CSV table of C-alpha atoms (C1' of nucleotides) in Angstrom, one decimal:
chain,number,residue,atom,x,y,z
A,1,MET,CA,10.6,5.1,3.6
A,2,SER,CA,10.7,5.0,-0.2
A,3,LEU,CA,9.2,8.4,-0.5
A,4,LYS,CA,12.4,10.0,0.8
A,5,TYR,CA,14.4,8.3,-2.0
A,6,GLY,CA,11.8,9.2,-4.6
A,7,LEU,CA,12.3,12.9,-3.6
A,8,LEU,CA,16.0,12.5,-3.6
A,9,GLY,CA,15.8,10.9,-7.1
A,10,LEU,CA,13.9,13.9,-8.4
A,11,LEU,CA,16.2,16.4,-6.7
A,12,ASN,CA,19.0,14.5,-8.4
A,13,TYR,CA,17.7,15.8,-11.7
A,14,GLY,CA,17.8,19.3,-10.5
A,15,GLU,CA,16.9,21.6,-7.6
A,16,MET,CA,13.2,22.2,-6.9
A,17,THR,CA,10.7,23.6,-4.5
A,18,GLY,CA,8.3,21.3,-2.5
A,19,TYR,CA,5.6,22.5,-4.8
A,20,ASP,CA,7.6,21.5,-7.9
A,21,LEU,CA,8.2,18.1,-6.4
A,22,SER,CA,4.5,17.6,-5.8
A,23,LYS,CA,3.8,18.5,-9.4
A,24,VAL,CA,6.3,16.1,-10.8
A,25,PHE,CA,4.8,13.4,-8.6
A,26,GLU,CA,1.4,14.1,-10.0
A,27,ASP,CA,2.7,14.2,-13.6
A,28,SER,CA,5.2,11.4,-13.7
A,29,LEU,CA,5.0,9.1,-10.8
A,30,ASN,CA,1.3,9.0,-10.4
A,31,HIS,CA,1.0,5.6,-12.0
A,32,PHE,CA,2.7,3.9,-9.1
A,33,TRP,CA,3.1,6.4,-6.3
A,34,ARG,CA,1.2,9.3,-4.9
A,35,ALA,CA,2.5,11.8,-2.4
A,36,GLN,CA,0.5,14.4,-0.5
A,37,LYS,CA,2.0,17.9,-0.3
A,38,SER,CA,1.9,17.7,3.5
A,39,GLN,CA,3.9,14.5,3.3
A,40,ILE,CA,6.4,16.0,0.9
A,41,TYR,CA,7.1,19.0,3.2
A,42,ARG,CA,7.4,16.7,6.2
A,43,GLU,CA,10.0,14.5,4.5
A,44,LEU,CA,11.9,17.5,3.2
A,45,LYS,CA,12.2,18.8,6.7
A,46,ASP,CA,13.4,15.4,7.9
A,47,MET,CA,16.0,15.2,5.1
A,48,GLU,CA,17.2,18.7,5.7
A,49,LYS,CA,17.8,17.7,9.3
A,50,SER,CA,19.7,14.6,8.3
A,51,GLY,CA,21.7,16.5,5.7
A,52,TRP,CA,20.5,14.9,2.6
A,53,VAL,CA,19.2,18.1,1.1
A,54,ASP,CA,19.9,21.8,1.4
A,55,ALA,CA,17.4,24.6,1.1
A,56,ARG,CA,17.8,28.2,0.1
A,57,MET,CA,15.2,30.9,0.4
A,58,VAL,CA,14.2,32.9,-2.7
A,59,LEU,CA,12.2,36.1,-2.0
A,60,GLN,CA,9.6,37.0,-4.5
A,61,SER,CA,7.3,40.0,-4.7
A,62,ASP,CA,4.6,38.9,-7.2
A,63,ARG,CA,4.4,35.4,-5.9
A,64,PRO,CA,4.9,33.7,-2.5
A,65,ASN,CA,8.5,33.3,-1.4
A,66,LYS,CA,9.9,29.9,-2.0
A,67,ARG,CA,12.5,27.5,-0.7
A,68,ILE,CA,14.5,25.7,-3.3
A,69,PHE,CA,15.9,22.3,-2.3
A,70,ALA,CA,19.0,20.8,-3.6
A,71,ILE,CA,20.5,17.3,-3.1
A,72,THR,CA,23.8,17.2,-1.1
A,73,ALA,CA,26.7,14.8,-1.4
A,74,ALA,CA,25.4,12.8,1.5
A,75,GLY,CA,22.0,12.7,-0.2
A,76,ARG,CA,23.6,11.4,-3.4
A,77,GLU,CA,25.3,8.7,-1.4
A,78,ALA,CA,22.0,7.6,0.2
A,79,LEU,CA,20.3,7.6,-3.2
A,80,ALA,CA,23.1,5.5,-4.7
A,81,ALA,CA,22.9,3.0,-1.8
A,82,TRP,CA,19.2,2.6,-2.2
A,83,LEU,CA,19.5,2.2,-6.0
A,84,GLY,CA,22.2,-0.4,-5.5
A,85,GLN,CA,20.1,-2.7,-3.4
A,86,PRO,CA,18.3,-5.6,-5.2
A,87,LEU,CA,14.9,-4.7,-6.7
A,88,GLY,CA,13.5,-7.6,-4.7
A,89,ALA,CA,14.2,-5.6,-1.6
A,90,SER,CA,11.7,-3.0,-2.8
A,91,PHE,CA,9.2,-5.6,-3.9
A,92,GLN,CA,6.1,-5.6,-1.8
A,93,GLN,CA,3.4,-8.2,-1.6
A,94,PRO,CA,0.2,-6.8,-3.2
A,95,HIS,CA,-2.1,-5.0,-0.8
A,96,GLU,CA,-5.4,-5.0,-2.6
A,97,PRO,CA,-8.7,-4.1,-1.0
A,98,LEU,CA,-10.4,-5.2,-4.2
A,99,LEU,CA,-9.2,-8.7,-3.7
A,100,LEU,CA,-10.3,-8.6,-0.1
A,101,GLN,CA,-13.8,-7.7,-1.3
A,102,LEU,CA,-13.8,-10.3,-4.0
A,103,PHE,CA,-12.7,-13.0,-1.6
A,104,PHE,CA,-15.9,-12.6,0.4
A,105,SER,CA,-18.2,-12.0,-2.5
A,106,GLY,CA,-19.6,-15.6,-2.4
A,107,ALA,CA,-22.1,-14.1,0.1
A,108,LEU,CA,-23.6,-11.9,-2.7
A,109,PRO,CA,-26.1,-13.0,-5.4
A,110,VAL,CA,-24.1,-14.1,-8.4
A,111,GLU,CA,-25.8,-11.6,-10.7
A,112,GLU,CA,-24.5,-8.8,-8.5
A,113,SER,CA,-21.0,-10.0,-8.5
A,114,ARG,CA,-21.2,-10.4,-12.2
A,115,GLY,CA,-22.2,-6.8,-12.7
A,116,GLN,CA,-19.4,-5.6,-10.4
A,117,ILE,CA,-16.8,-7.6,-12.2
A,118,ALA,CA,-18.1,-6.4,-15.6
A,119,ALA,CA,-17.8,-2.8,-14.5
A,120,PHE,CA,-14.3,-3.5,-13.3
A,121,ARG,CA,-13.4,-5.0,-16.6
A,122,ASP,CA,-14.7,-2.0,-18.4
A,123,TYR,CA,-12.6,0.3,-16.2
A,124,CYS,CA,-9.5,-1.7,-16.9
A,125,ARG,CA,-10.1,-1.8,-20.6
A,126,GLY,CA,-10.6,2.0,-20.5
A,127,ALA,CA,-7.3,2.4,-18.8
A,128,VAL,CA,-5.4,0.2,-21.3
A,129,GLU,CA,-6.9,2.1,-24.2
A,130,LEU,CA,-6.1,5.5,-22.6
A,131,LEU,CA,-2.5,4.4,-22.0
A,132,GLN,CA,-2.1,3.1,-25.5
A,133,SER,CA,-3.6,6.2,-27.2
A,134,GLN,CA,-1.4,8.8,-25.3
A,135,PRO,CA,1.8,6.9,-24.6
A,136,ALA,CA,3.7,8.6,-21.9
A,137,GLN,CA,3.9,12.2,-23.1
A,138,ALA,CA,5.4,13.2,-19.8
A,139,ILE,CA,8.5,11.2,-20.7
A,140,ASP,CA,9.2,13.1,-23.8
A,141,PHE,CA,8.4,16.3,-22.0
A,142,TYR,CA,11.0,15.8,-19.3
A,143,SER,CA,13.6,14.0,-21.4
A,144,PRO,CA,16.1,16.8,-21.8
A,145,GLU,CA,16.2,17.2,-18.0
A,146,GLY,CA,17.5,13.7,-17.3
A,147,ASN,CA,21.2,13.7,-16.4
A,148,SER,CA,21.7,10.3,-17.9
A,149,GLU,CA,20.7,9.3,-21.4
A,150,LEU,CA,19.4,6.1,-19.9
A,151,ASP,CA,16.7,7.8,-17.8
A,152,PRO,CA,14.0,7.9,-20.5
A,153,LEU,CA,14.5,4.2,-21.0
A,154,PHE,CA,13.7,3.4,-17.4
A,155,TRP,CA,10.9,5.8,-17.3
A,156,ARG,CA,9.4,3.9,-20.2
A,157,PHE,CA,9.8,0.6,-18.3
A,158,THR,CA,7.7,1.9,-15.5
A,159,ALA,CA,5.1,3.2,-17.9
A,160,GLU,CA,5.0,-0.2,-19.6
A,161,TYR,CA,4.4,-1.9,-16.2
A,162,GLY,CA,1.2,0.2,-15.9
A,163,GLN,CA,-0.1,-0.9,-19.3
A,164,ARG,CA,0.7,-4.5,-18.6
A,165,TYR,CA,-0.9,-4.3,-15.2
A,166,TYR,CA,-4.2,-3.0,-16.5
A,167,GLN,CA,-4.1,-5.4,-19.4
A,168,MET,CA,-3.6,-8.3,-16.9
A,169,CYS,CA,-6.6,-7.1,-14.8
A,170,TRP,CA,-8.7,-6.9,-17.9
A,171,GLU,CA,-8.0,-10.4,-18.9
A,172,TRP,CA,-8.4,-11.6,-15.4
A,173,ALA,CA,-11.8,-10.0,-15.2
A,174,GLU,CA,-12.8,-11.6,-18.6
A,175,SER,CA,-11.8,-15.0,-17.4
A,176,MET,CA,-13.9,-14.6,-14.2
A,177,LEU,CA,-16.9,-13.5,-16.3
A,178,GLU,CA,-16.5,-16.6,-18.4
A,179,THR,CA,-16.4,-18.8,-15.4
A,180,LEU,CA,-19.5,-17.2,-13.9
A,181,ASP,CA,-21.3,-17.5,-17.2
A,182,SER,CA,-20.6,-21.2,-17.5
A,183,LEU,CA,-22.2,-22.0,-14.1
B,1,MET,CA,-10.6,0.6,6.6
B,2,SER,CA,-10.8,-2.6,4.6
B,3,LEU,CA,-9.3,-4.6,7.4
B,4,LYS,CA,-12.4,-4.4,9.5
B,5,TYR,CA,-14.4,-5.9,6.7
B,6,GLY,CA,-11.9,-8.6,6.1
B,7,LEU,CA,-12.2,-9.6,9.8
B,8,LEU,CA,-16.0,-9.4,9.5
B,9,GLY,CA,-15.8,-11.6,6.4
B,10,LEU,CA,-13.9,-14.2,8.2
B,11,LEU,CA,-16.1,-14.1,11.3
B,12,ASN,CA,-19.0,-14.6,9.0
B,13,TYR,CA,-17.6,-18.1,8.3
B,14,GLY,CA,-17.6,-18.8,12.0
B,15,GLU,CA,-16.6,-17.5,15.4
B,16,MET,CA,-12.9,-17.2,16.1
B,17,THR,CA,-10.3,-15.8,18.5
B,18,GLY,CA,-8.0,-12.9,17.5
B,19,TYR,CA,-5.2,-15.5,17.2
B,20,ASP,CA,-7.3,-17.6,14.9
B,21,LEU,CA,-8.0,-14.6,12.7
B,22,SER,CA,-4.3,-13.8,12.4
B,23,LYS,CA,-3.6,-17.4,11.4
B,24,VAL,CA,-6.2,-17.4,8.7
B,25,PHE,CA,-4.9,-14.1,7.4
B,26,GLU,CA,-1.4,-15.6,7.1
B,27,ASP,CA,-2.7,-18.8,5.5
B,28,SER,CA,-5.4,-17.5,3.1
B,29,LEU,CA,-5.2,-13.8,2.6
B,30,ASN,CA,-1.5,-13.4,2.6
B,31,HIS,CA,-1.3,-13.1,-1.2
B,32,PHE,CA,-3.0,-9.7,-1.1
B,33,TRP,CA,-3.3,-8.6,2.5
B,34,ARG,CA,-1.3,-8.8,5.7
B,35,ALA,CA,-2.5,-8.0,9.1
B,36,GLN,CA,-0.4,-7.7,12.2
B,37,LYS,CA,-1.7,-9.2,15.4
B,38,SER,CA,-1.6,-5.9,17.1
B,39,GLN,CA,-3.7,-4.4,14.4
B,40,ILE,CA,-6.2,-7.2,14.5
B,41,TYR,CA,-6.8,-6.9,18.3
B,42,ARG,CA,-7.2,-3.2,17.9
B,43,GLU,CA,-9.8,-3.5,15.2
B,44,LEU,CA,-11.6,-6.1,17.2
B,45,LYS,CA,-11.8,-3.8,20.1
B,46,ASP,CA,-13.2,-1.0,17.8
B,47,MET,CA,-15.7,-3.3,16.3
B,48,GLU,CA,-16.9,-4.6,19.7
B,49,LYS,CA,-17.5,-1.0,20.7
B,50,SER,CA,-19.5,-0.3,17.5
B,51,GLY,CA,-21.5,-3.5,18.0
B,52,TRP,CA,-20.3,-5.4,14.9
B,53,VAL,CA,-18.9,-8.3,16.9
B,54,ASP,CA,-19.6,-9.9,20.3
B,55,ALA,CA,-16.9,-11.5,22.4
B,56,ARG,CA,-17.2,-14.3,25.0
B,57,MET,CA,-14.5,-15.3,27.4
B,58,VAL,CA,-13.4,-19.0,27.6
B,59,LEU,CA,-11.3,-19.9,30.6
B,60,GLN,CA,-8.6,-22.5,30.0
B,61,SER,CA,-6.2,-24.0,32.5
B,62,ASP,CA,-3.6,-25.6,30.3
B,63,ARG,CA,-3.5,-22.7,27.8
B,64,PRO,CA,-4.0,-19.0,28.1
B,65,ASN,CA,-7.7,-18.0,28.3
B,66,LYS,CA,-9.2,-16.8,25.1
B,67,ARG,CA,-11.9,-14.5,23.8
B,68,ILE,CA,-14.0,-15.8,21.0
B,69,PHE,CA,-15.5,-13.3,18.7
B,70,ALA,CA,-18.7,-13.7,16.7
B,71,ILE,CA,-20.3,-11.4,14.1
B,72,THR,CA,-23.5,-9.7,15.1
B,73,ALA,CA,-26.5,-8.8,13.0
B,74,ALA,CA,-25.2,-5.2,12.7
B,75,GLY,CA,-21.9,-6.7,11.6
B,76,ARG,CA,-23.6,-8.7,8.9
B,77,GLU,CA,-25.3,-5.6,7.7
B,78,ALA,CA,-22.1,-3.7,7.6
B,79,LEU,CA,-20.4,-6.5,5.7
B,80,ALA,CA,-23.2,-6.7,3.2
B,81,ALA,CA,-23.1,-3.0,2.6
B,82,TRP,CA,-19.4,-3.1,1.9
B,83,LEU,CA,-19.7,-6.1,-0.4
B,84,GLY,CA,-22.5,-4.4,-2.3
B,85,GLN,CA,-20.4,-1.4,-3.3
B,86,PRO,CA,-18.7,-1.5,-6.7
B,87,LEU,CA,-15.4,-3.2,-6.9
B,88,GLY,CA,-14.0,0.0,-8.3
B,89,ALA,CA,-14.5,1.7,-5.0
B,90,SER,CA,-12.0,-0.8,-3.5
B,91,PHE,CA,-9.6,-0.4,-6.4
B,92,GLN,CA,-6.4,1.4,-5.6
B,93,GLN,CA,-3.7,2.8,-7.8
B,94,PRO,CA,-0.6,0.7,-7.5
B,95,HIS,CA,1.9,1.8,-4.9
B,96,GLU,CA,5.1,0.1,-5.9
B,97,PRO,CA,8.5,0.9,-4.3
B,98,LEU,CA,10.0,-1.3,-6.9
B,99,LEU,CA,8.8,1.0,-9.7
B,100,LEU,CA,10.1,4.0,-7.8
B,101,GLN,CA,13.5,2.4,-7.6
B,102,LEU,CA,13.5,1.4,-11.3
B,103,PHE,CA,12.3,4.8,-12.3
B,104,PHE,CA,15.6,6.3,-11.1
B,105,SER,CA,17.9,3.4,-12.2
B,106,GLY,CA,19.2,5.4,-15.1
B,107,ALA,CA,21.8,6.6,-12.7
B,108,LEU,CA,23.2,3.1,-12.3
B,109,PRO,CA,25.6,1.3,-14.6
B,110,VAL,CA,23.5,-0.7,-17.1
B,111,GLU,CA,25.1,-3.9,-16.1
B,112,GLU,CA,24.0,-3.5,-12.6
B,113,SER,CA,20.4,-2.8,-13.6
B,114,ARG,CA,20.5,-5.8,-15.9
B,115,GLY,CA,21.5,-8.0,-13.0
B,116,GLN,CA,18.8,-6.6,-10.7
B,117,ILE,CA,16.1,-7.1,-13.3
B,118,ALA,CA,17.3,-10.6,-14.1
B,119,ALA,CA,17.2,-11.5,-10.4
B,120,PHE,CA,13.7,-10.1,-10.2
B,121,ARG,CA,12.7,-12.1,-13.2
B,122,ASP,CA,13.9,-15.3,-11.6
B,123,TYR,CA,12.0,-14.4,-8.4
B,124,CYS,CA,8.8,-13.9,-10.4
B,125,ARG,CA,9.3,-17.1,-12.4
B,126,GLY,CA,9.8,-19.0,-9.1
B,127,ALA,CA,6.6,-17.6,-7.7
B,128,VAL,CA,4.6,-18.6,-10.8
B,129,GLU,CA,6.0,-22.1,-10.7
B,130,LEU,CA,5.3,-22.4,-7.0
B,131,LEU,CA,1.7,-21.3,-7.4
B,132,GLN,CA,1.2,-23.6,-10.4
B,133,SER,CA,2.7,-26.7,-8.6
B,134,GLN,CA,0.7,-26.4,-5.4
B,135,PRO,CA,-2.5,-24.7,-6.5
B,136,ALA,CA,-4.3,-23.2,-3.5
B,137,GLN,CA,-4.4,-26.0,-1.1
B,138,ALA,CA,-5.7,-23.7,1.5
B,139,ILE,CA,-8.9,-23.4,-0.5
B,140,ASP,CA,-9.6,-27.1,-0.4
B,141,PHE,CA,-8.7,-27.2,3.2
B,142,TYR,CA,-11.2,-24.5,4.2
B,143,SER,CA,-13.9,-25.4,1.7
B,144,PRO,CA,-16.3,-27.2,4.0
B,145,GLU,CA,-16.4,-24.2,6.3
B,146,GLY,CA,-17.8,-21.8,3.7
B,147,ASN,CA,-21.4,-21.0,4.2
B,148,SER,CA,-22.0,-20.4,0.5
B,149,GLU,CA,-21.1,-23.0,-2.1
B,150,LEU,CA,-19.9,-20.0,-4.1
B,151,ASP,CA,-17.1,-19.1,-1.7
B,152,PRO,CA,-14.4,-21.5,-3.1
B,153,LEU,CA,-15.1,-20.0,-6.5
B,154,PHE,CA,-14.2,-16.5,-5.4
B,155,TRP,CA,-11.3,-17.7,-3.4
B,156,ARG,CA,-9.9,-19.3,-6.5
B,157,PHE,CA,-10.4,-16.0,-8.4
B,158,THR,CA,-8.2,-14.2,-5.9
B,159,ALA,CA,-5.6,-17.0,-6.2
B,160,GLU,CA,-5.6,-16.6,-9.9
B,161,TYR,CA,-5.0,-12.9,-9.6
B,162,GLY,CA,-1.8,-13.8,-7.8
B,163,GLN,CA,-0.7,-16.2,-10.5
B,164,ARG,CA,-1.5,-13.7,-13.3
B,165,TYR,CA,0.3,-11.0,-11.5
B,166,TYR,CA,3.6,-12.8,-11.1
B,167,GLN,CA,3.3,-14.0,-14.7
B,168,MET,CA,2.8,-10.5,-15.8
B,169,CYS,CA,5.8,-9.3,-13.8
B,170,TRP,CA,7.9,-12.1,-15.3
B,171,GLU,CA,7.0,-11.2,-18.8
B,172,TRP,CA,7.6,-7.5,-18.1
B,173,ALA,CA,11.1,-8.3,-16.7
B,174,GLU,CA,11.9,-10.4,-19.8
B,175,SER,CA,10.9,-7.6,-22.1
B,176,MET,CA,13.1,-5.2,-20.2
B,177,LEU,CA,16.0,-7.5,-20.5
B,178,GLU,CA,15.5,-7.8,-24.2
B,179,THR,CA,15.5,-4.1,-24.5
B,180,LEU,CA,18.7,-3.7,-22.5
B,181,ASP,CA,20.4,-6.4,-24.5
B,182,SER,CA,19.6,-4.7,-27.8
B,183,LEU,CA,21.3,-1.5,-26.8
C,1,DT,C1',17.1,-28.4,26.1
C,2,DC,C1',15.3,-25.6,22.8
C,3,DT,C1',12.0,-24.1,19.8
C,4,DC,C1',7.3,-23.7,18.4
C,5,DC,C1',2.5,-23.1,19.4
C,6,DC,C1',-1.1,-21.0,22.0
C,7,DA,C1',-3.1,-16.4,23.4
C,8,DT,C1',-3.4,-11.8,24.7
C,9,DG,C1',-2.3,-7.4,24.4
C,10,DT,C1',0.5,-2.4,24.9
C,11,DA,C1',3.6,1.2,23.1
C,12,DA,C1',5.9,3.6,19.9
C,13,DA,C1',7.2,4.9,15.4
C,14,DT,C1',6.3,5.5,10.7
C,15,DT,C1',3.5,6.4,6.8
C,16,DG,C1',-0.4,8.1,4.5
C,17,DT,C1',-4.8,10.9,4.1
C,18,DT,C1',-7.8,14.9,4.8
C,19,DA,C1',-8.7,19.3,6.2
C,20,DC,C1',-7.4,23.9,7.2
C,21,DA,C1',-5.1,28.5,6.4
C,22,DT,C1',-3.3,32.4,3.6
C,23,DG,C1',-3.2,35.5,-0.4
C,24,DA,C1',-1.7,37.6,-4.9
C,25,DT,C1',-1.9,36.8,-10.0
C,26,DT,C1',-3.4,35.0,-14.4
C,27,DG,C1',-6.6,33.5,-17.8
C,28,DA,C1',-11.4,32.0,-19.3
D,1,DT,C1',-16.3,37.1,-11.9
D,2,DC,C1',-14.8,32.8,-11.0
D,3,DA,C1',-11.6,29.2,-10.9
D,4,DA,C1',-6.9,27.8,-11.2
D,5,DT,C1',-2.0,28.4,-10.4
D,6,DC,C1',1.8,29.4,-7.4
D,7,DA,C1',3.8,28.5,-2.7
D,8,DT,C1',4.2,27.3,2.0
D,9,DG,C1',3.0,24.9,5.7
D,10,DT,C1',0.2,23.0,10.3
D,11,DA,C1',-2.9,19.9,12.6
D,12,DA,C1',-5.4,16.0,13.1
D,13,DC,C1',-6.5,11.6,12.0
D,14,DA,C1',-6.1,6.9,10.2
D,15,DA,C1',-3.5,2.8,9.0
D,16,DT,C1',0.5,0.0,9.3
D,17,DT,C1',4.7,-1.9,11.1
D,18,DT,C1',7.9,-3.2,14.7
D,19,DA,C1',9.1,-4.1,19.1
D,20,DC,C1',8.1,-5.4,23.7
D,21,DA,C1',5.9,-8.4,27.4
D,22,DT,C1',4.2,-12.7,29.4
D,23,DG,C1',4.1,-17.7,30.3
D,24,DG,C1',2.7,-22.7,30.1
D,25,DG,C1',2.7,-27.0,27.3
D,26,DA,C1',4.1,-30.0,23.5
D,27,DG,C1',7.2,-32.2,20.5
D,28,DA,C1',12.1,-32.8,18.4
DNA sequence: TCTCCCATGTAAATTGTTACATGATTGA
DNA sequence: TCAATCATGTAACAATTTACATGGGAGA
């Protein structure tokens, strides 16, 4: 459901092809959402049918022809309605295979669990360090395109979530290791 | 994919009906995984076919008949193989509709975003306080059933993740509010 | 009397992933 | 010469959610 609104949100910055949309997803939204090309094209078709977007064909000779999508008035309304609802409505309980695995790890030799958790800690530490060293270049890159001067602010908020998240996981892993070592 | 192993993990504690499994999911795994009854029955059927679980019928007169599922040797092997793989293999990039909504919230009046974020902060604070006040009663309730004395330890780890997660969200929300107020 | 618990499932819709198919151009 | 980029999609599959269907017994 949210993917439709994500696409609407991007098209609200400017018209784009399905290919462009999938690039922007990879570049900018990748920290908290991934979308397959096949899914994007499917949703675009749906939204065209429901009148949220319009498409126009552009013939090209050197490259494949393309269809450029633009948000319609109805699409803007739908986007605004979605943005207006409380954030809590978009909040989802975590769905973490990692926690599922950990939950049952009592069946494993402690040393093995210890190794697994240590590797996870290293992974999280790496992610934190990466995010700190190259802080959200994509934001500065896209900044001029935003149609509200507030946009980059909110983009930064989401980037900060990512940092805090990995930081939290790192600390959590450290605390588990301490507990295991004190056994 | 993980759901199968979650069910195996539970059946490894003792035999159960599909109904029991769905209860335990609600009671104990709800913080990081939800499973619909329909999904549970389907996976059980699959796993029966692949020989990971056995079912026996119990006829009842006052209540509906039931099918009690037990893990097989092959099921235990599959579970062990899954538990043995690195935690990182189970790690998933966050997939947060909330962040998607926030990402595009530059299109909203700041006051409205402020209100939404404040409500989210209150929600997270409430969750942290709830988790601190009644710390994981389910763990103590189920403890005797665990077949490894390590089980409650790992159960607690997953519960702690939940607390840390909501704590992190709370702090993140606070920091966004500060930023918005300093505009 | 009404709701909740027990207990099993089917059916359909939605959402997400993986693989397949095509084909010219550009840069290393 | 080889891989990557641009650009569109289809098909099949896997996972998840929601709704439907049934029906007795227990407790408020």
